Coordinates of C-alpha atoms and ligand atoms in Angstrom, one line a residue:
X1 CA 138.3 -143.3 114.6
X2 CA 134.5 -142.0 115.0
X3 CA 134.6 -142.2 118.8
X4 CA 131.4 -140.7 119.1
X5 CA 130.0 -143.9 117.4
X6 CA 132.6 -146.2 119.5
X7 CA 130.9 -144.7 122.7
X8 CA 127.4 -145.0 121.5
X9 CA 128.4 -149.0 120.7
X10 CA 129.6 -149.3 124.2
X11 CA 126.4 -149.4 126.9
X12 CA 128.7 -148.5 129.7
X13 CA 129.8 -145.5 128.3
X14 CA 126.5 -143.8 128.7
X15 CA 126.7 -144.6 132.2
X16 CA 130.3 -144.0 133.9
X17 CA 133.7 -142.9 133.1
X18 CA 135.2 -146.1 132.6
X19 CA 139.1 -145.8 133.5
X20 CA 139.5 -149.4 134.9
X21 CA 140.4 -151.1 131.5
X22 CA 143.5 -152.6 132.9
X23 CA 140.8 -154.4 135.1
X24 CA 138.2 -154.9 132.3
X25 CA 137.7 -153.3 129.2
X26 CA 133.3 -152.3 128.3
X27 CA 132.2 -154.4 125.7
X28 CA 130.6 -153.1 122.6
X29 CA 127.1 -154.4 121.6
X30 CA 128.5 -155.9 118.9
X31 CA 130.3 -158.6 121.2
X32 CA 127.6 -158.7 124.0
X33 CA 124.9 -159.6 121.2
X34 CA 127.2 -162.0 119.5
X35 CA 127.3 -164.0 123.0
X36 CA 123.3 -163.7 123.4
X37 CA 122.7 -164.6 120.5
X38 CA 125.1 -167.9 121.0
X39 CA 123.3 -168.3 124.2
X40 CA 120.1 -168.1 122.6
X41 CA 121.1 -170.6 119.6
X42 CA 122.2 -173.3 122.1
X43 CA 118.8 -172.2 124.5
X44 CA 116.8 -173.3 121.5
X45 CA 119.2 -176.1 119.3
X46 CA 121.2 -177.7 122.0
X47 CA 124.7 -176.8 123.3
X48 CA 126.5 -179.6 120.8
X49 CA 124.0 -178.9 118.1
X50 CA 124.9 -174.9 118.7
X51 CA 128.8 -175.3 118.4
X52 CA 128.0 -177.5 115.3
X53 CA 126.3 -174.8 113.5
X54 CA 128.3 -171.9 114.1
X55 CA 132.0 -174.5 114.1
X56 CA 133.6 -171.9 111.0
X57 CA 133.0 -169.2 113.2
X58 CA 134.8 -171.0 116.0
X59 CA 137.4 -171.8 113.9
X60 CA 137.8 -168.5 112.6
X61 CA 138.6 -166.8 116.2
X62 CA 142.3 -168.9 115.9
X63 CA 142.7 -167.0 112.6
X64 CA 141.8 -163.5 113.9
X65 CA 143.7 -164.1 117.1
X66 CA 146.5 -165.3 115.0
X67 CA 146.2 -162.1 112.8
X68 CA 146.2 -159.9 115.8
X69 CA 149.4 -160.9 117.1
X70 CA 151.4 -162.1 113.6
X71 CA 151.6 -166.4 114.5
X72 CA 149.7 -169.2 112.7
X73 CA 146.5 -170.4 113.8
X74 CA 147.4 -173.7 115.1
X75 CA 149.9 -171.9 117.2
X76 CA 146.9 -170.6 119.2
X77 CA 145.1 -172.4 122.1
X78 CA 142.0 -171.0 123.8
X79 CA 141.9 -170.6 127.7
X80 CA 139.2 -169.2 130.4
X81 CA 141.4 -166.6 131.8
X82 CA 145.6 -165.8 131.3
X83 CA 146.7 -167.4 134.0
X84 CA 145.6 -170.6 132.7
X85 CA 147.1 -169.6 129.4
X86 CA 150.1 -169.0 131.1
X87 CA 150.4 -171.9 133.4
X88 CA 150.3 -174.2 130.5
X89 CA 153.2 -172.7 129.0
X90 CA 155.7 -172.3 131.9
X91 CA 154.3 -175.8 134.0
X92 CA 155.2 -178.0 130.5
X93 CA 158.7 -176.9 130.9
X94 CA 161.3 -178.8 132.7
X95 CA 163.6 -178.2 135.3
X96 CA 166.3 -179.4 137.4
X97 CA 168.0 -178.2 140.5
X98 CA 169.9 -175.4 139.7
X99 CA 168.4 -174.4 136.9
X100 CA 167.4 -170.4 136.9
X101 CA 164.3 -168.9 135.8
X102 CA 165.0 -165.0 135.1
X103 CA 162.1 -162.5 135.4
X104 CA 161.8 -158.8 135.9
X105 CA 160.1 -157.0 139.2
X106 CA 157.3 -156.0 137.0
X107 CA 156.4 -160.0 136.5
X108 CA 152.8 -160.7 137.7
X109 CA 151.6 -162.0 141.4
X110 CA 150.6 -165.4 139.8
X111 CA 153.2 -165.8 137.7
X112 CA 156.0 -165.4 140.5
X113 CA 153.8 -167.6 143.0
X114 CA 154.2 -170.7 140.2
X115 CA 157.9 -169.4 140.2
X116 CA 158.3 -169.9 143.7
X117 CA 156.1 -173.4 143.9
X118 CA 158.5 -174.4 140.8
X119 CA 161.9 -173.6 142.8
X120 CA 160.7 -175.6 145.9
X121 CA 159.2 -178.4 144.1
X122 CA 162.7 -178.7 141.6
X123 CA 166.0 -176.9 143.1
X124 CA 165.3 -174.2 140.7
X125 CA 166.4 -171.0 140.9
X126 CA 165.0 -167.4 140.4
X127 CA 167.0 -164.5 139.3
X128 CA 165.4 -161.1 139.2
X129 CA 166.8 -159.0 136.8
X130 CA 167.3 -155.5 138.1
X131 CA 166.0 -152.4 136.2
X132 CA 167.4 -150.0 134.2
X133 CA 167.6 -146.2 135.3
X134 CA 164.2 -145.4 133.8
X135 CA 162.9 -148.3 135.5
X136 CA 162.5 -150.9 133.1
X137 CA 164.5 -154.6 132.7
X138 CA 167.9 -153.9 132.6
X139 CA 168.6 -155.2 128.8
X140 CA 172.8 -155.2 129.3
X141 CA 171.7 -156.9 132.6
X142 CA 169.7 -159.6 131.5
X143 CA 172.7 -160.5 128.8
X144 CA 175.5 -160.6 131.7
X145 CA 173.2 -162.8 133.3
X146 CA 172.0 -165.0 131.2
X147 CA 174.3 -168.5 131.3
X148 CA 174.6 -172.1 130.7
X149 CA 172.1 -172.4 134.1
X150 CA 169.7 -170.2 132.2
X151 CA 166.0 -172.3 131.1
X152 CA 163.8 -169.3 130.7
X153 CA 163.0 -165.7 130.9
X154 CA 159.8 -164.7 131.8
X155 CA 158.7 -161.4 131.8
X156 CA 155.3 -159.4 132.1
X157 CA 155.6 -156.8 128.7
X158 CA 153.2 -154.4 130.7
X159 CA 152.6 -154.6 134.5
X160 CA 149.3 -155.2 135.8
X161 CA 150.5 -152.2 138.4
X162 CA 151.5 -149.4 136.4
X163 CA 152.3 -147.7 132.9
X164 CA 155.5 -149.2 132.2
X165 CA 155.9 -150.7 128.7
X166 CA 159.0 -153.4 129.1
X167 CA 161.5 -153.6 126.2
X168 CA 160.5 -156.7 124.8
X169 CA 161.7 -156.6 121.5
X170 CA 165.2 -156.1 122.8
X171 CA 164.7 -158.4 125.6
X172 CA 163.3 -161.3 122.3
X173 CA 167.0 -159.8 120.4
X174 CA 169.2 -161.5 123.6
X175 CA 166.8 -164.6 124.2
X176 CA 166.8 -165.5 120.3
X177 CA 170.7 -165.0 120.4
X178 CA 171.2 -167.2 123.9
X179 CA 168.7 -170.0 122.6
X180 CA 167.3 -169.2 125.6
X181 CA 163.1 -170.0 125.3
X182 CA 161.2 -166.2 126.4
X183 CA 157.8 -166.3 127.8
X184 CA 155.8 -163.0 127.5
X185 CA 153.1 -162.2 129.2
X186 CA 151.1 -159.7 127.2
X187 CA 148.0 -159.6 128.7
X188 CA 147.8 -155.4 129.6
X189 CA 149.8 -155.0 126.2
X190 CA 147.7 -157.5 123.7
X191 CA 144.5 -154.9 122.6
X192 CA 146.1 -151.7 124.3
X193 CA 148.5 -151.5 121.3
X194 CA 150.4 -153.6 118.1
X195 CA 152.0 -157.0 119.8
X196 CA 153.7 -158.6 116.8
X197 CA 155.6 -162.2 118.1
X198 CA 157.8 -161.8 115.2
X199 CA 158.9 -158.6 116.0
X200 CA 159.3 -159.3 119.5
X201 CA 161.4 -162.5 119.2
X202 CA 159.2 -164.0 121.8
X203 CA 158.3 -168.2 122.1
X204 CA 155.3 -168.2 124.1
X205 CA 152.8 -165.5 124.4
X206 CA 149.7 -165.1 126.7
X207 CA 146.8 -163.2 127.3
X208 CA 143.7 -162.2 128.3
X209 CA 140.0 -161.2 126.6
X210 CA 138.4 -158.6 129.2
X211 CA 141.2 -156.4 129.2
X212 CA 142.0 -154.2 126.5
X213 CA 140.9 -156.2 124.4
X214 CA 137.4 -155.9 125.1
X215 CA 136.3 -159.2 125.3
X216 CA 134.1 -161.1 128.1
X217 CA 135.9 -162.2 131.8
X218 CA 137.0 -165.7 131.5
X219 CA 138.5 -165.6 128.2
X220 CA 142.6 -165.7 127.2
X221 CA 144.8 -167.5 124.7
X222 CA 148.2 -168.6 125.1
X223 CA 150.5 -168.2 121.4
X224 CA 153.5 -171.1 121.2
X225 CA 156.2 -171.1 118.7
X226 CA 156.0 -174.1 116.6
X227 CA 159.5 -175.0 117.1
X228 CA 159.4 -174.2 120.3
X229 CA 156.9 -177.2 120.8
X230 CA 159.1 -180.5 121.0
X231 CA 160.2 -178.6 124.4
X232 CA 157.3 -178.9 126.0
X233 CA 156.0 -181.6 127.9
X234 CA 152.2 -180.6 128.4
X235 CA 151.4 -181.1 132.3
X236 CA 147.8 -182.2 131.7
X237 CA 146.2 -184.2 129.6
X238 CA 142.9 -183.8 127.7
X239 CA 140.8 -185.5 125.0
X240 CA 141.2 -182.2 123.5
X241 CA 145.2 -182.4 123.8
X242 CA 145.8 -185.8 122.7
X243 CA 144.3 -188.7 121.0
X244 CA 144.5 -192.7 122.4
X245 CA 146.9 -194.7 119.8
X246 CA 144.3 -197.9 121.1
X247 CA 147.0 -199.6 122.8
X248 CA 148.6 -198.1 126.1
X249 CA 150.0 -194.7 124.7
X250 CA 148.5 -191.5 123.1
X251 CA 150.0 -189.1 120.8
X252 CA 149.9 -185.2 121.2
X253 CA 147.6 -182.9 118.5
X254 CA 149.5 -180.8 116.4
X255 CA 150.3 -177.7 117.5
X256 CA 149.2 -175.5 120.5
X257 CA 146.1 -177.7 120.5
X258 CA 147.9 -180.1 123.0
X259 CA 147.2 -177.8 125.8
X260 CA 143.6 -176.7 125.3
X261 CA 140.8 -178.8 127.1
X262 CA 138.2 -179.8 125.3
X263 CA 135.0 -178.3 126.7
X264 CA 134.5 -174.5 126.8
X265 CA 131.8 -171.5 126.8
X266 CA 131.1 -170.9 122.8
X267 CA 129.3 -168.1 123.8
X268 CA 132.6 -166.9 125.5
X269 CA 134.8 -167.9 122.5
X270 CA 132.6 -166.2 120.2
X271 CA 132.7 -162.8 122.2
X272 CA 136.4 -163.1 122.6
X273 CA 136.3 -163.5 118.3
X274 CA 133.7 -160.6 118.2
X275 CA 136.3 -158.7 120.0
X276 CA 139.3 -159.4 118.0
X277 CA 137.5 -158.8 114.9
X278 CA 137.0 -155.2 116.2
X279 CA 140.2 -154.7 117.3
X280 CA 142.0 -155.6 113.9
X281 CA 139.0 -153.4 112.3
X282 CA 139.8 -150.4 114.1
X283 CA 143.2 -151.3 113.6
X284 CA 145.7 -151.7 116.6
X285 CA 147.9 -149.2 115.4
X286 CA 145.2 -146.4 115.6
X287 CA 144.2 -148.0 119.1
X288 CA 147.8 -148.0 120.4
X289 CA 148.2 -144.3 119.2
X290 CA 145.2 -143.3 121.0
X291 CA 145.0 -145.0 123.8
X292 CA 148.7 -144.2 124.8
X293 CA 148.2 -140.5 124.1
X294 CA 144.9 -140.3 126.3
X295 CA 147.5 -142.0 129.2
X296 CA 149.7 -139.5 128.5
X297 CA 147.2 -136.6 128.2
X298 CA 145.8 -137.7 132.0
X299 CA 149.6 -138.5 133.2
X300 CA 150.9 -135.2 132.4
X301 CA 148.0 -133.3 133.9
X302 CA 148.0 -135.5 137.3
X303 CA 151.6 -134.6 137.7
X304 CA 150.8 -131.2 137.5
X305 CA 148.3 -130.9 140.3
X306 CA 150.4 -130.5 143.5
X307 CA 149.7 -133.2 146.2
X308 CA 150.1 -135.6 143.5
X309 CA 152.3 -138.0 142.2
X310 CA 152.3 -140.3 139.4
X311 CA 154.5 -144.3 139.8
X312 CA 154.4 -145.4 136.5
X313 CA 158.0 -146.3 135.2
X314 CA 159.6 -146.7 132.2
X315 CA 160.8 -144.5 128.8
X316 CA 157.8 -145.8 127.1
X317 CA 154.9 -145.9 129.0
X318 CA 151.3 -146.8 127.9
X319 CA 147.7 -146.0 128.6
X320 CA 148.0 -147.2 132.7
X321 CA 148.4 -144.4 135.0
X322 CA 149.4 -144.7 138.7
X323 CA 148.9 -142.4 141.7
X324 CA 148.6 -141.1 145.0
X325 CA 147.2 -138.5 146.2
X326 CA 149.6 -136.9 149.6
X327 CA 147.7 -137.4 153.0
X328 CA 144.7 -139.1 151.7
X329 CA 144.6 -142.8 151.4
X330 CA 144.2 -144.2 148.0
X331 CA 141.3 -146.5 148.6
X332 CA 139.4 -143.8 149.9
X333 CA 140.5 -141.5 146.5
X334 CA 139.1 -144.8 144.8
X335 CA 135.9 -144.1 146.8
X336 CA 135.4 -140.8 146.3
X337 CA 135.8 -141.5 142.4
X338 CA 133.4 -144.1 142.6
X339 CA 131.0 -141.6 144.0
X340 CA 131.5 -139.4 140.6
X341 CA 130.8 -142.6 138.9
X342 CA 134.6 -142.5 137.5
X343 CA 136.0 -146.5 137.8
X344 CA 139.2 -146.8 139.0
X345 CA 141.2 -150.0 140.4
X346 CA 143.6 -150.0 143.1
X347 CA 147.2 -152.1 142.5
X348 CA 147.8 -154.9 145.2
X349 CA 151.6 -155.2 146.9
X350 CA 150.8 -158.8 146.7
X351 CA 150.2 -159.3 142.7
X352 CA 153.6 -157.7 141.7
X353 CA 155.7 -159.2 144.7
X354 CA 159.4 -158.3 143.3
X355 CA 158.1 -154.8 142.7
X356 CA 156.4 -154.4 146.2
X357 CA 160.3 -155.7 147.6
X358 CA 161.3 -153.3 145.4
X359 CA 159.4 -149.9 145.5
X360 CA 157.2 -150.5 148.3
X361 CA 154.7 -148.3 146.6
X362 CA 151.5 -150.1 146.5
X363 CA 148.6 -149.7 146.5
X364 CA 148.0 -147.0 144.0
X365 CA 145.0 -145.8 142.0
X366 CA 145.2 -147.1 138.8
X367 CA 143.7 -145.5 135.9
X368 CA 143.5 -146.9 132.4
X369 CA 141.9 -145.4 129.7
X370 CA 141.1 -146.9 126.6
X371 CA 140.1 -145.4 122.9
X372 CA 136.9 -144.6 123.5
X373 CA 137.6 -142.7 126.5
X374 CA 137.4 -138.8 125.6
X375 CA 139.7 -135.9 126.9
X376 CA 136.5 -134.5 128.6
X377 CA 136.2 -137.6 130.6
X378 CA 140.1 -137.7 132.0
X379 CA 139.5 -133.8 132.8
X380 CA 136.9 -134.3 134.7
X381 CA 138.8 -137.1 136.3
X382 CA 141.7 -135.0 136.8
X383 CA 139.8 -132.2 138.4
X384 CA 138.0 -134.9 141.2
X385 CA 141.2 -135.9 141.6
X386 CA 142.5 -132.0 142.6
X387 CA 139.3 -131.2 144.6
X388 CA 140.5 -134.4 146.7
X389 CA 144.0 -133.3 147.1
X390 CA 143.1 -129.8 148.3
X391 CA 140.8 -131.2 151.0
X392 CA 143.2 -133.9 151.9
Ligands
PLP401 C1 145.6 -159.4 134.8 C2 147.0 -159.9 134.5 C3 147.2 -161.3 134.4 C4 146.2 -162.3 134.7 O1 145.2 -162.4 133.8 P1 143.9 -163.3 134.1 O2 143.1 -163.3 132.8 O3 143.2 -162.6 135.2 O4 144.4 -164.7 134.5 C5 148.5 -161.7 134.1 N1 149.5 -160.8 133.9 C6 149.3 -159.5 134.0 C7 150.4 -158.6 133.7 C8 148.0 -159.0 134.3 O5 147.8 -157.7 134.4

């Protein structure tokens, strides 16, 4: 990878040291001129006339998006944002009282809020499967627990509060075995490193554009198993989803379709395609090599400094790094980073709820590097972060 050209494609590289990919990844020109330019087209054609023109190109985001994560392209269905993604997924399943839903304490805030709607609203239940030593789900757990009451696992592959990379491909081995269906949330591992749904066994897949993936805020996709859709009743419906049989019923689209809606920003869509495009040119197993060893490289060296501890859990961790610094409180370490230009985000106790219960950690500066982040840069960081803990 030349990162030197990587950086000089990226505007806000010139101007910050951008460690808040977990947050939102910098887009290259490449994909902020793609989206002008869309912008521009339907400025000057019309919006329907726009979309018209440039329809292959739309259609060919399903194939990229389906080539980044090893599923077909009518498996795919475009979203503004995850949780959308994500809600369309778990909310067209079924459940009845007594039913249990098993997730992990990493699972995300919005994720275990529809969890806990779901289990008023339907008797269900939710079972939190413990961690392991290393902090990770508990794999010989989650197989002891798993029963006849069992209707999904849902479990967040990398936490939006810290480095911990979950063991999905294990935790896809015991679903696939229980007939159990698994819902992965892979929106901090999707562009960060390789996410293969064949590999990981998983039946529903979501994500998000603006991480690491680079794309624009308000993009995400949601991956469904073919076979996994005759059990799933879709809790909307859309002239996108479905088509009137001209009597008094309506039959679903093929595929993954059946949850989309049919309007949506082409300018987005097209960024979000830019973005993919990139990522499988780059390749996602050079990005996954690089951005976990730049983690690494700024993990090791926090845990060094003394005042300073790192949170992030897990055997394998990935390119998110979380800390505190002793005696100073972390949204003023957030500050004073800001003030050297250096974006950081904090975690929230409320967006991982079991892990809050849990740990009782948060918040934490988060850093997250990505690819095009240098060694320089997390040095620098490093050595802020040291000046503060001396002074604290
Ligand atoms: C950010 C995040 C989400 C939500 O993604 P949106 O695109 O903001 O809806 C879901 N899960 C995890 C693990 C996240 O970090």
């Amino acid at each position: 990878m030349d990162i030197e050209a990587l950086r000089q494609d990226t505007p806000g590289c010139l101007n910050r040291v951008h460690l808040n990919n977990a947050g939102a990844g910098l887009l290259s020109r490449r994909t902020l001129h793609t989206m002008t330019a869309h912008l521009e087209l339907e400025a000057s054609i019309g919006g329907y006339e726009a979309a018209k023109q440039e329809r292959s190109r739309i259609d060919a985001t399903y194939e990229h998006i389906a080539e980044l994560i090893g599923g077909r392209a009518d498996e795919v269905a475009l979203f503004d944002n995850s949780t959308h993604a994500w809600n369309a997924a778990f909310y067209s399943l079924t459940f009845q009282p007594g039913d249990r839903i098993l997730t992990g304490r990493a699972e995300y805030g919005s994720n275990v809020l529809a969890y806990l709607q779901t289990a008023q609203r339907t008797g269900a239940e939710i079972v939190v499967v413990p961690d392991d030593a290393p902090g990770q789900t508990d794999t010989a757990a989650l197989a002891d627990l798993i029963d006849e009451r069992t209707r999904l696992i849902g479990i967040s592959h990398v936490p939006t509060s810290g480095g911990l990379v979950n063991p999905a491909e294990e935790i896809g081995r015991i679903t696939r075995g229980a007939g159990v269906p698994f819902l992965l949330d892979a929106t901090q591992s999707i562009g960060q490193f390789p996410v293969d749904v064949e590999a990981l066994g998983c039946d529903m897949v979501t994500a998000t554009g603006r991480k690491f993936l680079r794309g624009p805020r308000g993009t995400g996709f949601l991956w469904v198993r073919t076979q996994m859709l005759e059990h799933l009743d879709p809790f909307v419906n859309d002239i996108e989803a479905a088509t009137w049989d001209g009597a008094n019923g309506f039959i679903w689209h093929q595929g993954a379709r059946r949850f989309a809606s049919w309007e949506m920003s082409y300018a987005n869509v097209l960024g979000l395609d830019a973005a993919v495009v990139q990522a499988l040119e780059l390749g996602m197993d050079r990005i996954g090599r690089r951005s976990i060893a730049l983690g690494t490289h700024l993990r090791d060296r926090l845990d060094a400094l003394p005042g300073v501890t790192t949170y992030d859990l897990g055997r394998d961790r990935c390119a998110i790094v979380t800390a505190k610094v002793e005696g100073l409180d972390t949204h003023d370490l957030a500050a004073v980073l800001a003030r050297h230009d250096i974006n950081v985000s904090t975690t929230v106790a409320e967006h991982t709820q079991f892990d809050t219960l849990h740990r009782g950690v948060h918040p934490l500066v988060r850093l997250s590097p990505h690819y095009y982040n240098t060694e320089a840069e997390l040095d620098r960081t490093v050595e802020v972060i040291a000046e503060a803990a001396r002074t604290a």
